[in-house]
Coordinates of C-alpha atoms in Angstrom, one line a residue:
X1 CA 0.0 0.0 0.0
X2 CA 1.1 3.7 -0.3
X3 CA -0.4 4.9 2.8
X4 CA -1.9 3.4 6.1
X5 CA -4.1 5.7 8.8
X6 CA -3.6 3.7 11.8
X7 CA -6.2 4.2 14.2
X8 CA -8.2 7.2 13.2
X9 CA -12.0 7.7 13.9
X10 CA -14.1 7.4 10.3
X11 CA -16.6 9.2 9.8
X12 CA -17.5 7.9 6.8
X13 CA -19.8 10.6 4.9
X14 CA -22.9 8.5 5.2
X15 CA -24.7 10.3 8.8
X16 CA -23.4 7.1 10.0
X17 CA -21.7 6.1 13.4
X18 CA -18.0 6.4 13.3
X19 CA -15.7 3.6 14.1
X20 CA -12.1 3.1 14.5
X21 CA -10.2 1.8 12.0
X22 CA -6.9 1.3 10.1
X23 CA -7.2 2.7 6.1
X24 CA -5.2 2.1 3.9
X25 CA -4.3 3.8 0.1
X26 CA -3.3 2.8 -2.9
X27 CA -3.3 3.7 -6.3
X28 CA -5.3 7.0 -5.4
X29 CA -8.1 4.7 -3.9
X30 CA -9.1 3.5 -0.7
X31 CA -8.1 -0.1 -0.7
X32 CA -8.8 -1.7 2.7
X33 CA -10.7 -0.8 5.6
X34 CA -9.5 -2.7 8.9
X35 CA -12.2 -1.8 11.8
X36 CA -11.0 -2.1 15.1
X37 CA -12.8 -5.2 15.9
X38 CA -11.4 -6.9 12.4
X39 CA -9.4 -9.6 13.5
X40 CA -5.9 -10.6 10.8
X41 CA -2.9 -8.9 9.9
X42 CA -2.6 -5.1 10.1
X43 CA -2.3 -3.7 6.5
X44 CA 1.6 -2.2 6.2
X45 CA 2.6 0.4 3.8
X46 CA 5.3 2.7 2.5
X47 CA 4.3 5.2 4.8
X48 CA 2.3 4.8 8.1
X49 CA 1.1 7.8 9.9
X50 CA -0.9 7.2 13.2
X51 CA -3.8 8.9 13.4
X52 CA -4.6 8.7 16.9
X53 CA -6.9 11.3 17.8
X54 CA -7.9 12.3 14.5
X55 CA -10.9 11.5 12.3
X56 CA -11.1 11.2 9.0
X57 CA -13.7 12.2 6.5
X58 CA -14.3 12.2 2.8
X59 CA -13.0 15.8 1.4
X60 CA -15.8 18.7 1.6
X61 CA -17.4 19.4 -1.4
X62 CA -17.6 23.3 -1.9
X63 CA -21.2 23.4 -3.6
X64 CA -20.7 27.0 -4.3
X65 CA -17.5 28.3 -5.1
X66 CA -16.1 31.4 -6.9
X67 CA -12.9 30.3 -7.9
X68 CA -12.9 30.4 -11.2
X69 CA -9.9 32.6 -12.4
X70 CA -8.0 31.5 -8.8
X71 CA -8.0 27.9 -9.7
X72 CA -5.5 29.2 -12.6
X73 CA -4.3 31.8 -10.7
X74 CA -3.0 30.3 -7.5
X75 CA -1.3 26.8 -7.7
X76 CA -1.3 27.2 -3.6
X77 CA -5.0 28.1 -3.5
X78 CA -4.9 27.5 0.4
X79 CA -8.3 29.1 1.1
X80 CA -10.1 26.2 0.2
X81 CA -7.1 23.7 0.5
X82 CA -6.5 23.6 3.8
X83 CA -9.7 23.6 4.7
X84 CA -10.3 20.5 3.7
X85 CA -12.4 20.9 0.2
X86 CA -10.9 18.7 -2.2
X87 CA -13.8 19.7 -5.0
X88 CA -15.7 23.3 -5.6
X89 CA -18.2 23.7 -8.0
X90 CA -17.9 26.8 -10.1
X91 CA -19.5 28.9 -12.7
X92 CA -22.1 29.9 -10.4
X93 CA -24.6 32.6 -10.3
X94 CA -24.9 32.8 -13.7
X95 CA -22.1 34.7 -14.9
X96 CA -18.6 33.3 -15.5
X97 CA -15.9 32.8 -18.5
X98 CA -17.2 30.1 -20.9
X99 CA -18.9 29.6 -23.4
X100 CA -17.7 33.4 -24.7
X101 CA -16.6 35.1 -28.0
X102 CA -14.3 37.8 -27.8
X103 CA -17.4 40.6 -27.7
X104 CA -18.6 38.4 -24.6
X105 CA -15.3 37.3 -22.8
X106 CA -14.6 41.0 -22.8
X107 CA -17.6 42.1 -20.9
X108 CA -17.6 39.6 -18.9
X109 CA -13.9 40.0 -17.3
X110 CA -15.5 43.7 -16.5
X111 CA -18.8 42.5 -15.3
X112 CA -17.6 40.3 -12.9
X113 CA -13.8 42.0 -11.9
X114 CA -15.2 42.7 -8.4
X115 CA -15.4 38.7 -7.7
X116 CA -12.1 37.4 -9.8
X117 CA -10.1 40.4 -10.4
X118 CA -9.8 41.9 -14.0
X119 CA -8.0 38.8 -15.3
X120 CA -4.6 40.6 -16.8
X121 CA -2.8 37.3 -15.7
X122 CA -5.2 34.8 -17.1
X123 CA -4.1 33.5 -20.9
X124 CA -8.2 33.5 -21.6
X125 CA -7.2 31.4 -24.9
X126 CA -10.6 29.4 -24.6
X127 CA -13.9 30.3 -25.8
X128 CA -16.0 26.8 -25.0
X129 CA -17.1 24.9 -21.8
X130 CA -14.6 21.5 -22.6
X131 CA -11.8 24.6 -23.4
X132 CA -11.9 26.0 -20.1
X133 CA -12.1 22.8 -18.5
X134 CA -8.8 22.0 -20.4
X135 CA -7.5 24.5 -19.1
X136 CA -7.7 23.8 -16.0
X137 CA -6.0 20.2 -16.7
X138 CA -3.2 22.0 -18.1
X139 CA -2.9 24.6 -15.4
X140 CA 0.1 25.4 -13.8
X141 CA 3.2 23.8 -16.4
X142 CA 0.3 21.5 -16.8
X143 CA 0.5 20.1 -13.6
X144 CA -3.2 20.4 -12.4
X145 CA -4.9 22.6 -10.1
X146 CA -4.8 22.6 -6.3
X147 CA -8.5 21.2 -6.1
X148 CA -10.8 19.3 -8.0
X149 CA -13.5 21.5 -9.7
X150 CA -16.7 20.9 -11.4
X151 CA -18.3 23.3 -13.8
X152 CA -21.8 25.1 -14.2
X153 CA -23.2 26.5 -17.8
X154 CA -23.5 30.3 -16.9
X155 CA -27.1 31.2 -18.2
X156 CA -26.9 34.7 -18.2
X157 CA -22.9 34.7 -20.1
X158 CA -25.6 32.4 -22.3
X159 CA -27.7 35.4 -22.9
X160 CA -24.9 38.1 -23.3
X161 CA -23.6 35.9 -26.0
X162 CA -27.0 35.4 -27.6
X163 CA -29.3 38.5 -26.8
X164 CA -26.7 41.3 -25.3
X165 CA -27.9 43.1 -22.2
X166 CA -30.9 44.2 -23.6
X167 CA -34.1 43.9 -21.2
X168 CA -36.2 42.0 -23.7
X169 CA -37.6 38.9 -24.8
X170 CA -35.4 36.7 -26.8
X171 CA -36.3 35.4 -30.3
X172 CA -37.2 31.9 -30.8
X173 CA -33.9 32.2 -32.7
X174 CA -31.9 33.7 -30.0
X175 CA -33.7 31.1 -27.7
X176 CA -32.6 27.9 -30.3
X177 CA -28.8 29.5 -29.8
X178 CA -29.0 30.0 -25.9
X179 CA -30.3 25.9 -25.9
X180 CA -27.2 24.9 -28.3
X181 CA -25.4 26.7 -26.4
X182 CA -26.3 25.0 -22.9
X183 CA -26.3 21.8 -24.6
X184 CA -22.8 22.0 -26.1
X185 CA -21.7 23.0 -22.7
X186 CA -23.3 20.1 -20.9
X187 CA -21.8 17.6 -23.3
X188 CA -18.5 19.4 -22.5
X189 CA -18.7 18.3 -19.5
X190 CA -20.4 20.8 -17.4
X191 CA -22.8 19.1 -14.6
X192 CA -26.0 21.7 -15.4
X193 CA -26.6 25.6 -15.3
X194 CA -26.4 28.2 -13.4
X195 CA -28.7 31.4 -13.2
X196 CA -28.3 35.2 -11.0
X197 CA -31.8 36.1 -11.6
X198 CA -30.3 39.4 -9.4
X199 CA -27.9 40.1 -11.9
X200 CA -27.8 41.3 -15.1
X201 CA -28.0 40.2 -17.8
X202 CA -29.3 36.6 -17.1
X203 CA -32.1 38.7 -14.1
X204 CA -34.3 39.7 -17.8
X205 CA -35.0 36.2 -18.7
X206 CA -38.4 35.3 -18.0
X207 CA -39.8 32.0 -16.5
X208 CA -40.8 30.1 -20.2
X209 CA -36.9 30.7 -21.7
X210 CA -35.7 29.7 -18.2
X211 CA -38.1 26.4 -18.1
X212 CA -36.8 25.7 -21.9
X213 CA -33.2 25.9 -21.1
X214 CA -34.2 23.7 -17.9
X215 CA -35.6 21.1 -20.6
X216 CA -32.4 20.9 -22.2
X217 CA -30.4 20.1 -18.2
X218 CA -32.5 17.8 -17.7
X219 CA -32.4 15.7 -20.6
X220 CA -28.3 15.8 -20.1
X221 CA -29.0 14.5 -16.5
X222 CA -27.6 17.7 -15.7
X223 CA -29.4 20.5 -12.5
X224 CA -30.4 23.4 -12.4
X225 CA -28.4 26.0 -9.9
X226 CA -30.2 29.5 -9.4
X227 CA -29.5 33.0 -7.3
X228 CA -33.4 33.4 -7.7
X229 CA -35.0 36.5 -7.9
X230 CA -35.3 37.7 -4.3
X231 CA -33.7 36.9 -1.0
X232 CA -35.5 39.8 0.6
X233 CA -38.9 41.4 0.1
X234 CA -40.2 38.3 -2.5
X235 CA -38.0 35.8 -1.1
X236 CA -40.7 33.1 -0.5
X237 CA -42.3 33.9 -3.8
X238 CA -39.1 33.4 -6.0
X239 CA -38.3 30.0 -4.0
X240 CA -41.5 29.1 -5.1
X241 CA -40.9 30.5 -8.7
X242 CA -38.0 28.1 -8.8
X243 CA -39.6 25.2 -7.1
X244 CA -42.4 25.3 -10.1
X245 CA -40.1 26.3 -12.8
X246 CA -37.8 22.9 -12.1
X247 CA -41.3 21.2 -11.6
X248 CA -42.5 22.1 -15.6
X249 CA -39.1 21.3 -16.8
X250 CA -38.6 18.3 -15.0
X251 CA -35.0 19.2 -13.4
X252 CA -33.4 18.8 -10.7
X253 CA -33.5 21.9 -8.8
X254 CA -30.3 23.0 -6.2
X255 CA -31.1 26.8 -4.4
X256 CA -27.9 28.9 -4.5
X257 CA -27.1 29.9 -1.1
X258 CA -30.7 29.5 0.0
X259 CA -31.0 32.1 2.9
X260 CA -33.7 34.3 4.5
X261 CA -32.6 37.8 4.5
X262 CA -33.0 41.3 5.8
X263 CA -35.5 42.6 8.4
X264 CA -38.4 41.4 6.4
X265 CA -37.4 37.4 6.4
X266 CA -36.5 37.8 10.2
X267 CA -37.1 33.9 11.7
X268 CA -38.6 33.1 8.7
X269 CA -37.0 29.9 7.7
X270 CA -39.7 27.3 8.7
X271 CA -42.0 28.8 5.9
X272 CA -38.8 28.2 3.5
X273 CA -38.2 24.8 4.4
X274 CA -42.1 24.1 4.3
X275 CA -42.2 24.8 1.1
X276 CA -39.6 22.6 0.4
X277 CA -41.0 19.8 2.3
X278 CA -44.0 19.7 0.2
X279 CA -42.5 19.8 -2.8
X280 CA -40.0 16.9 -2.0
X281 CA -43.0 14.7 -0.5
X282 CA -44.5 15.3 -3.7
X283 CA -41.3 14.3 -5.6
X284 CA -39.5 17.1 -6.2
X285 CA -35.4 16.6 -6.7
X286 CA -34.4 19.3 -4.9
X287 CA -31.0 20.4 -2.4
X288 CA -30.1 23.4 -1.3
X289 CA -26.4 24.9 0.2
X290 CA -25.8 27.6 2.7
X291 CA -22.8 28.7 4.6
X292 CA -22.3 29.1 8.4
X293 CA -22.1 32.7 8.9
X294 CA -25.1 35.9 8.3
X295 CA -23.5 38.1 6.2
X296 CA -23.9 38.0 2.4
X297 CA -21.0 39.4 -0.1
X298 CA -21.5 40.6 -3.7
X299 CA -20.7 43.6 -6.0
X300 CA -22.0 47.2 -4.7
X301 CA -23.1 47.7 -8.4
X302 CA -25.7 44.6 -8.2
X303 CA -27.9 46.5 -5.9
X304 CA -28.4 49.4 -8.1
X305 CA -32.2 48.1 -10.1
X306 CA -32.0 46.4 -13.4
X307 CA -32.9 49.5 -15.8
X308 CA -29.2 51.0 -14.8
X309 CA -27.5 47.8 -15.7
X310 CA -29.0 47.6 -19.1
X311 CA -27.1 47.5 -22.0
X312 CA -23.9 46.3 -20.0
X313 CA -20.9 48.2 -18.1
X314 CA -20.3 50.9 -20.2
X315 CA -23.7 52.2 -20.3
X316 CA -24.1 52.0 -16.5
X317 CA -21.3 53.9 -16.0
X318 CA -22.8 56.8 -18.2
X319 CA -26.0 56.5 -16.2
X320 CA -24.0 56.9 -13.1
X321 CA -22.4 60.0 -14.4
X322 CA -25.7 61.6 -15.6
X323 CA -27.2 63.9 -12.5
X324 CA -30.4 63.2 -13.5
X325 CA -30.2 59.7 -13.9
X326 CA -28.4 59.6 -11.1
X327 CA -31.1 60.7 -9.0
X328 CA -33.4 58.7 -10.4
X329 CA -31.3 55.5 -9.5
X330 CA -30.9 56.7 -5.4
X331 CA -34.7 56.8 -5.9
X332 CA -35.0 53.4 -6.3
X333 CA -32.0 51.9 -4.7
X334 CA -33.3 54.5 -0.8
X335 CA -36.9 54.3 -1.1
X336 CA -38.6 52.1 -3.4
X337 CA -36.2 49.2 -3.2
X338 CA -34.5 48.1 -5.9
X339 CA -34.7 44.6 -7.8
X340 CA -31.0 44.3 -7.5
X341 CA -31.4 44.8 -3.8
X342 CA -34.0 42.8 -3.2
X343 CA -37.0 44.4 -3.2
X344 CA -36.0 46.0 0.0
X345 CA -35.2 50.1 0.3
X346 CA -30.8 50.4 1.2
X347 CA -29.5 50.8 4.3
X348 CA -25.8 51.9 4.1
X349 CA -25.0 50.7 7.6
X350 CA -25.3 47.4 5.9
X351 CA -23.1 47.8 3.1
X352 CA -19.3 47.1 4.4
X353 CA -16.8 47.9 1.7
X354 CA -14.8 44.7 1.3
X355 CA -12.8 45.2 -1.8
X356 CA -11.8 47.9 -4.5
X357 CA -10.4 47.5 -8.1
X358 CA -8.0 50.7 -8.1
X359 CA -5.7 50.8 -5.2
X360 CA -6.4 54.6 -4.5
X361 CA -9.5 54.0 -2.9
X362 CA -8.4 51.5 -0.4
X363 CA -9.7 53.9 2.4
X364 CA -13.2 52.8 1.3
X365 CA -12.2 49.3 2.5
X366 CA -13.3 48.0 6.1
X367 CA -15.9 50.7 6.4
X368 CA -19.6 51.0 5.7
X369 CA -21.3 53.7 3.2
X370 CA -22.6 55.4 5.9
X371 CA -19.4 55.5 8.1
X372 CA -17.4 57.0 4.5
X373 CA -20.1 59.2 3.9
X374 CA -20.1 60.6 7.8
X375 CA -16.4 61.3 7.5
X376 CA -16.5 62.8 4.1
X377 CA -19.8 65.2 5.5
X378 CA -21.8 63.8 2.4
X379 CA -25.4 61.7 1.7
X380 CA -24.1 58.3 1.6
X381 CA -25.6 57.5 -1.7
X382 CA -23.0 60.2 -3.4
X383 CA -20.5 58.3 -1.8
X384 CA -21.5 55.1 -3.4
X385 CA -22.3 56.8 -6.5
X386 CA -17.9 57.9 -6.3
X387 CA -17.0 55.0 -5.6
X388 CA -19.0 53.0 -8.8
X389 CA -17.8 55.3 -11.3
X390 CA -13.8 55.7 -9.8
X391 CA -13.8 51.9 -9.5
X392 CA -15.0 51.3 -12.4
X393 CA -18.0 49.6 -10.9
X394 CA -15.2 46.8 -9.2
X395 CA -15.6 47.2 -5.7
X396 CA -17.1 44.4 -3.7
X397 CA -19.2 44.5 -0.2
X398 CA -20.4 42.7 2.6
X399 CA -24.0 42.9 3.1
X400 CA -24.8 42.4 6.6
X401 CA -28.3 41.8 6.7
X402 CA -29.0 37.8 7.9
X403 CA -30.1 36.6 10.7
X404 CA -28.8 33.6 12.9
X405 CA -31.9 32.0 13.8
X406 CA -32.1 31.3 10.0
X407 CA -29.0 30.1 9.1
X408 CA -28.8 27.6 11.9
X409 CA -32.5 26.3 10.9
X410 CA -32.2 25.7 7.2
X411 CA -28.7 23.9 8.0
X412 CA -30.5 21.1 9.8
X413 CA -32.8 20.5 6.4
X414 CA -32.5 17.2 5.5
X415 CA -31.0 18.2 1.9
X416 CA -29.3 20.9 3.2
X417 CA -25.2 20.8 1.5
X418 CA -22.3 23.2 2.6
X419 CA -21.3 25.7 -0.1
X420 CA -19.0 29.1 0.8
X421 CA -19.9 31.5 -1.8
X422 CA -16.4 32.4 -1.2
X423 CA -15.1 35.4 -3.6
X424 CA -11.3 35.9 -3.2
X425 CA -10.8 39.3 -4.2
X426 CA -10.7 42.4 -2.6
X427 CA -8.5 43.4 0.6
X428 CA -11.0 42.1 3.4
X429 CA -13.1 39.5 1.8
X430 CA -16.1 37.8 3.3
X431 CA -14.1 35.4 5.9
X432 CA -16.4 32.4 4.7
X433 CA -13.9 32.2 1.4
X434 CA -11.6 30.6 4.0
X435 CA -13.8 29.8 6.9
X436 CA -16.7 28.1 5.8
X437 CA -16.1 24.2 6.7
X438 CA -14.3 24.1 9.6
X439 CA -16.5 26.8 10.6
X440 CA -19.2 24.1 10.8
X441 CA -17.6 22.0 12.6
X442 CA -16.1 24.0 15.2
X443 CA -19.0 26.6 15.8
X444 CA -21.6 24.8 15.0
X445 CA -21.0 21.0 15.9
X446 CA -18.9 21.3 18.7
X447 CA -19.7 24.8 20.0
X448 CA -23.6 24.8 19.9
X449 CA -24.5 21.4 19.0
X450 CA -26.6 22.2 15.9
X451 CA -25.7 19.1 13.9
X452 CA -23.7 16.0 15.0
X453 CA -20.3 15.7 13.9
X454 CA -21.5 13.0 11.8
X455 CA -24.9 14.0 10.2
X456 CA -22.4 17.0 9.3
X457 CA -20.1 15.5 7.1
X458 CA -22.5 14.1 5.6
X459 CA -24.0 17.4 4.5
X460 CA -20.2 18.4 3.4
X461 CA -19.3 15.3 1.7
X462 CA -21.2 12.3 0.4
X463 CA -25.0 14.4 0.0
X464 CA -23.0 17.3 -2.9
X465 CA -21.4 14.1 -4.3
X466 CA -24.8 12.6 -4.8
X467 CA -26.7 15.8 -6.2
X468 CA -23.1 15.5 -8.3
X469 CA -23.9 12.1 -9.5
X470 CA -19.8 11.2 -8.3
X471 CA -20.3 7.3 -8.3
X472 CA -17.0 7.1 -6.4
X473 CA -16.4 9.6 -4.0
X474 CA -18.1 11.6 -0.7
X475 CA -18.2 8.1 1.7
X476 CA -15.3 6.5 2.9
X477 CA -15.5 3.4 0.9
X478 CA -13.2 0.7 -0.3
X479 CA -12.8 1.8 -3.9
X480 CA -13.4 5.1 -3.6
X481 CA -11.4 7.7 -4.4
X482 CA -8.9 8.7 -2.0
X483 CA -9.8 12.5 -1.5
X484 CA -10.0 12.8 2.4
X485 CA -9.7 15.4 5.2
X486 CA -8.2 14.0 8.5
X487 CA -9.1 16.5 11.2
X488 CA -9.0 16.8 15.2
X489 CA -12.9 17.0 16.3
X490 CA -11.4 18.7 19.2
X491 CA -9.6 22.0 17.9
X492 CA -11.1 22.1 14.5
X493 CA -12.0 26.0 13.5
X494 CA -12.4 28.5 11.3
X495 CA -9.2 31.1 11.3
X496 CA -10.2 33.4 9.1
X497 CA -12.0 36.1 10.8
X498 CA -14.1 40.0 9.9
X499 CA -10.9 41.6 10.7
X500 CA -8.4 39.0 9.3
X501 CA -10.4 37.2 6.8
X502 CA -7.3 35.3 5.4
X503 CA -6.3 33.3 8.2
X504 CA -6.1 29.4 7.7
X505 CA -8.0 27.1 10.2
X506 CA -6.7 24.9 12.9
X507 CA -7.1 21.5 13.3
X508 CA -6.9 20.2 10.0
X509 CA -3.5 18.4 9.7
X510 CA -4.1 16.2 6.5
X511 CA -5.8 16.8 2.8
X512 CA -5.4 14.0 0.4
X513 CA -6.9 14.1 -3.0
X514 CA -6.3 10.8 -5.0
X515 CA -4.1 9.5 -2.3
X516 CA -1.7 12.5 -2.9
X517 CA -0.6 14.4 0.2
X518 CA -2.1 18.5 -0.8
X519 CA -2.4 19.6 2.7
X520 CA 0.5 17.4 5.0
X521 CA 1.0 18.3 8.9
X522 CA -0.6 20.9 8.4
X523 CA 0.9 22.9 5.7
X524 CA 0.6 23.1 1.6
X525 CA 2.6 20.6 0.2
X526 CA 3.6 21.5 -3.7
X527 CA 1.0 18.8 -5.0
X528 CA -0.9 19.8 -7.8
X529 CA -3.7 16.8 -7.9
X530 CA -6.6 18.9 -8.8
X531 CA -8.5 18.2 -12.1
X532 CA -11.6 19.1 -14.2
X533 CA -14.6 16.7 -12.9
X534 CA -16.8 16.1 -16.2
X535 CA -20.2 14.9 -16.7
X536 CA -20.3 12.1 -19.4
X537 CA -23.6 10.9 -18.9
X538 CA -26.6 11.0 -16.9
X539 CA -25.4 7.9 -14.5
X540 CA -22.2 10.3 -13.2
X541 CA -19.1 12.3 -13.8
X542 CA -15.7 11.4 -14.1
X543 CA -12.5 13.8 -13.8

């Protein structure tokens, strides 16, 4: 064998009991299990390490993840490394870098700078899904990438390649290019679509083109993966919206971060999760992901409402520079409450500047609107208007506007999955980027007792592998791939921090993925054993 764990409690991804037990690797698989009370020989190996005290898990699965240029970027790519994920899922929310031509990949890398930087150090020399996925094969002196990442057909880089950002029904011709599109995608190798109906300028599609794009998923095997139109104000209407839509097109259905937020949705989550029970007893193929904390991070221009975002960058910029327009925008964004904000009026205490684009304005950084507007003795939506037009509309935020009692409710959902929304840009991030799983188990397994340590791993590990269709990977099964976390139930936790938001967790000594050492005592080896995972069919993926 190449590697024996000798005595290390498994948890084995399945909600299970753990056990003691001696594994043993080989080949990049698990290749023998010997339980405590096995009686024979002990399985030897070229290396031994004795994991007394530790447990071992299948790797997390990141069902949410905004790595997309970092996988290239970073061969280290620590925050999600050490914490244990040994696969993300990416191309989420509906926006991201394939399929593109030239007109699309360029607005694109300006749509979306605020959550992977402006991409000057990316060679974008793909245009389709499998291209990208290459890519990432032949990352790094084509040596791999840190992790294992799967990939999501953006639906609304679909309809800025097709449509444009034009607020409009698309043509039945336009609609036969965004399904060929999709479809090439998904026979590339992506595992389904993703939508940010808050976004622009997937947010203009309407329910039928959505439900006929859904069609095509579906008959790939593929799911369907939507930022739905509201987490505030319409929040239970656009879960519903979703819930239907997947129901006409016969899809599965995953909910993107699937929170209750601002003052409206306050202990609200038992109406979410009802209307989620009744449509899985009536057969519904739905899962959901959330991460452990109550803030939610995004771009500040998302929250301005849709009309500004129209016709792409460039033409929001000019509206942001118009007076007039300009005051028609605060109108909606202060006291209507804008679509990109939910439904619900601003309030600029909420909005914590996480991240700028141009260096100058790093004193935005770390402080609300309001507080930048108080010291600068202006309205705070002037200050916000600044900041969009001298960033370049690249600056990122934190929008502080969860609630606790509803995180820790919809985590307990039986089809609940662990997914960290984590964007890696900007000089404070969100510290669920590098936080988010052994943030579960520290805080909320053995803090406050929210979930067993078990029942939780399976929620990080073998329930994303099975909305994934892996056939060999999230339990701890002879056979299966050899992508595992060993971590000390005991001092397990979350580094990263509001203040420091780039500090690696504790307690997680060991990441393997295929057998291969990426995390060892503790610190990032050089291993680069990260690859595409494609779909090739609607029985599973392979990488």
């Amino acid at each position: 064998m190449d590697t024996v764990f000798r005595n290390v409690r498994v948890i084995d991804g399945s909600g299970g009991p753990s056990y003691r037990a001696d594994v043993a690797l080989d080949g990049g698989r698990i290749a023998g299990i010997g339980r405590e009370t096995d009686a024979g020989p002990r399985p030897g190996a070229a290396r031994v390490v004795d994991a007394d005290g530790l447990a071992l898990s299948p790797g997390f699965i990141d069902m949410h993840a905004h790595s997309d240029l970092a996988l290239l970027r970073d061969p280290a790519h620590e925050a999600k490394a050490a914490q244990g994920v040994t696969l993300e899922v990416i191309g989420q929310d509906g926006l991201s870098y394939a399929p593109v031509d030239d007109r699309t990949l360029a607005e694109i890398r300006r749509a979306i700078t605020g959550w992977n930087g402006g991409g000057r150090d990316i060679d974008f020399s793909w245009r389709t899904v499998g291209g990208y996925l290459d890519a990432l094969d032949r990352a790094h002196g084509g040596r791999g990438i840190a992790v294992n990442a799967a990939y999501l057909v953006p639906q609304g880089t679909v309809r800025m390649a097709a449509v444009g950002w034009d607020d409009r029904d698309a043509t039945p011709a336009e609609l036969d290019r965004m399904k060929r599109l999709v479809a090439e995608g998904l026979e590339q190798g992506a595992v389904g679509m993703s939508s940010g109906l808050t976004y622009t300028p997937g947010m203009y599609a309407k329910d039928a083109e959505l439900t006929e794009l859904c069609r095509v998923v579906a008959a790939y095997g593929g799911y369907y993966c939507p930022h739905h139109r509201s987490y505030g104000a319409g929040a239970l209407d656009a879960y519903r919206e979703m819930v239907e839509l997947a129901r006409t097109a016969d899809c599965s259905l995953h909910l993107a971060h699937a929170t209750m937020n601002f003052g409206v949705n306050r202990g609200r989550a038992g109406d979410l999760l009802a209307l989620l029970d009744r449509a899985l007893a009536d057969g519904a193929d739905i899962s959901l992901d959330t991460y452990p904390y109550t803030p939610g991070s995004t771009t500040l221009v998302a929250l301005l409402p849709s009309w500004a975002n129209e016709g792409g960058p460039d033409a929001t910029l000019a509206r942001l520079k118009d007076a007039a327009t300009a005051g028609r925008i605060r109108h909606h964004i202060e006291e209507l409450g804008s679509d990109g904000c939910h439904g619900v009026p601003v309030e600029w205490d909420t909005i914590e500047i996480s991240g700028v684009s141009e260096p100058a304005l790093g004193g935005f950084v770390g402080r609300t609107v309001q507080e930048s507007a108080d010291l600068r003795g202006e309205a705070p939506w002037d200050t916000a208007r600044r900041l969009l037009v001298d960033d370049r509309l690249g600056s990122t935020i934190l929008h502080h506007v969860g609630h606790e009692e509803n995180v820790r409710a919809i985590m307990r959902h039986r089809v609940h999955t662990g997914g960290s929304d984590g964007i890696l840009q900007g000089a404070k991030p969100h510290p669920r980027a590098y936080g988010t799983f052994p943030h579960y188990l520290g805080r909320y397994v053995r803090e406050l007792g929210i979930l067993s340590l078990e029942e939780c791993i399976a929620h990080l590990t073998s329930r994303p592998a099975a909305r994934l269709r892996l056939p060999d990977r999230g339990l701890v099964r002879e056979g299966y791939r050899a992508d595992l976390v060993l971590f000390d139930p005991a001092t397990v936790a979350a580094g990263s921090t509001y203040d420091e938001p780039r500090t690696l967790p504790a307690g997680i000594p060991h990441v393997l993925i295929a057998g291969r050492f990426v995390i060892e005592d503790g610190r990032r080896t050089d291993v680069l054993a990260g690859r595409a995972v494609r779909r090739t069919g609607a029985q599973g993926c392979t990488p």
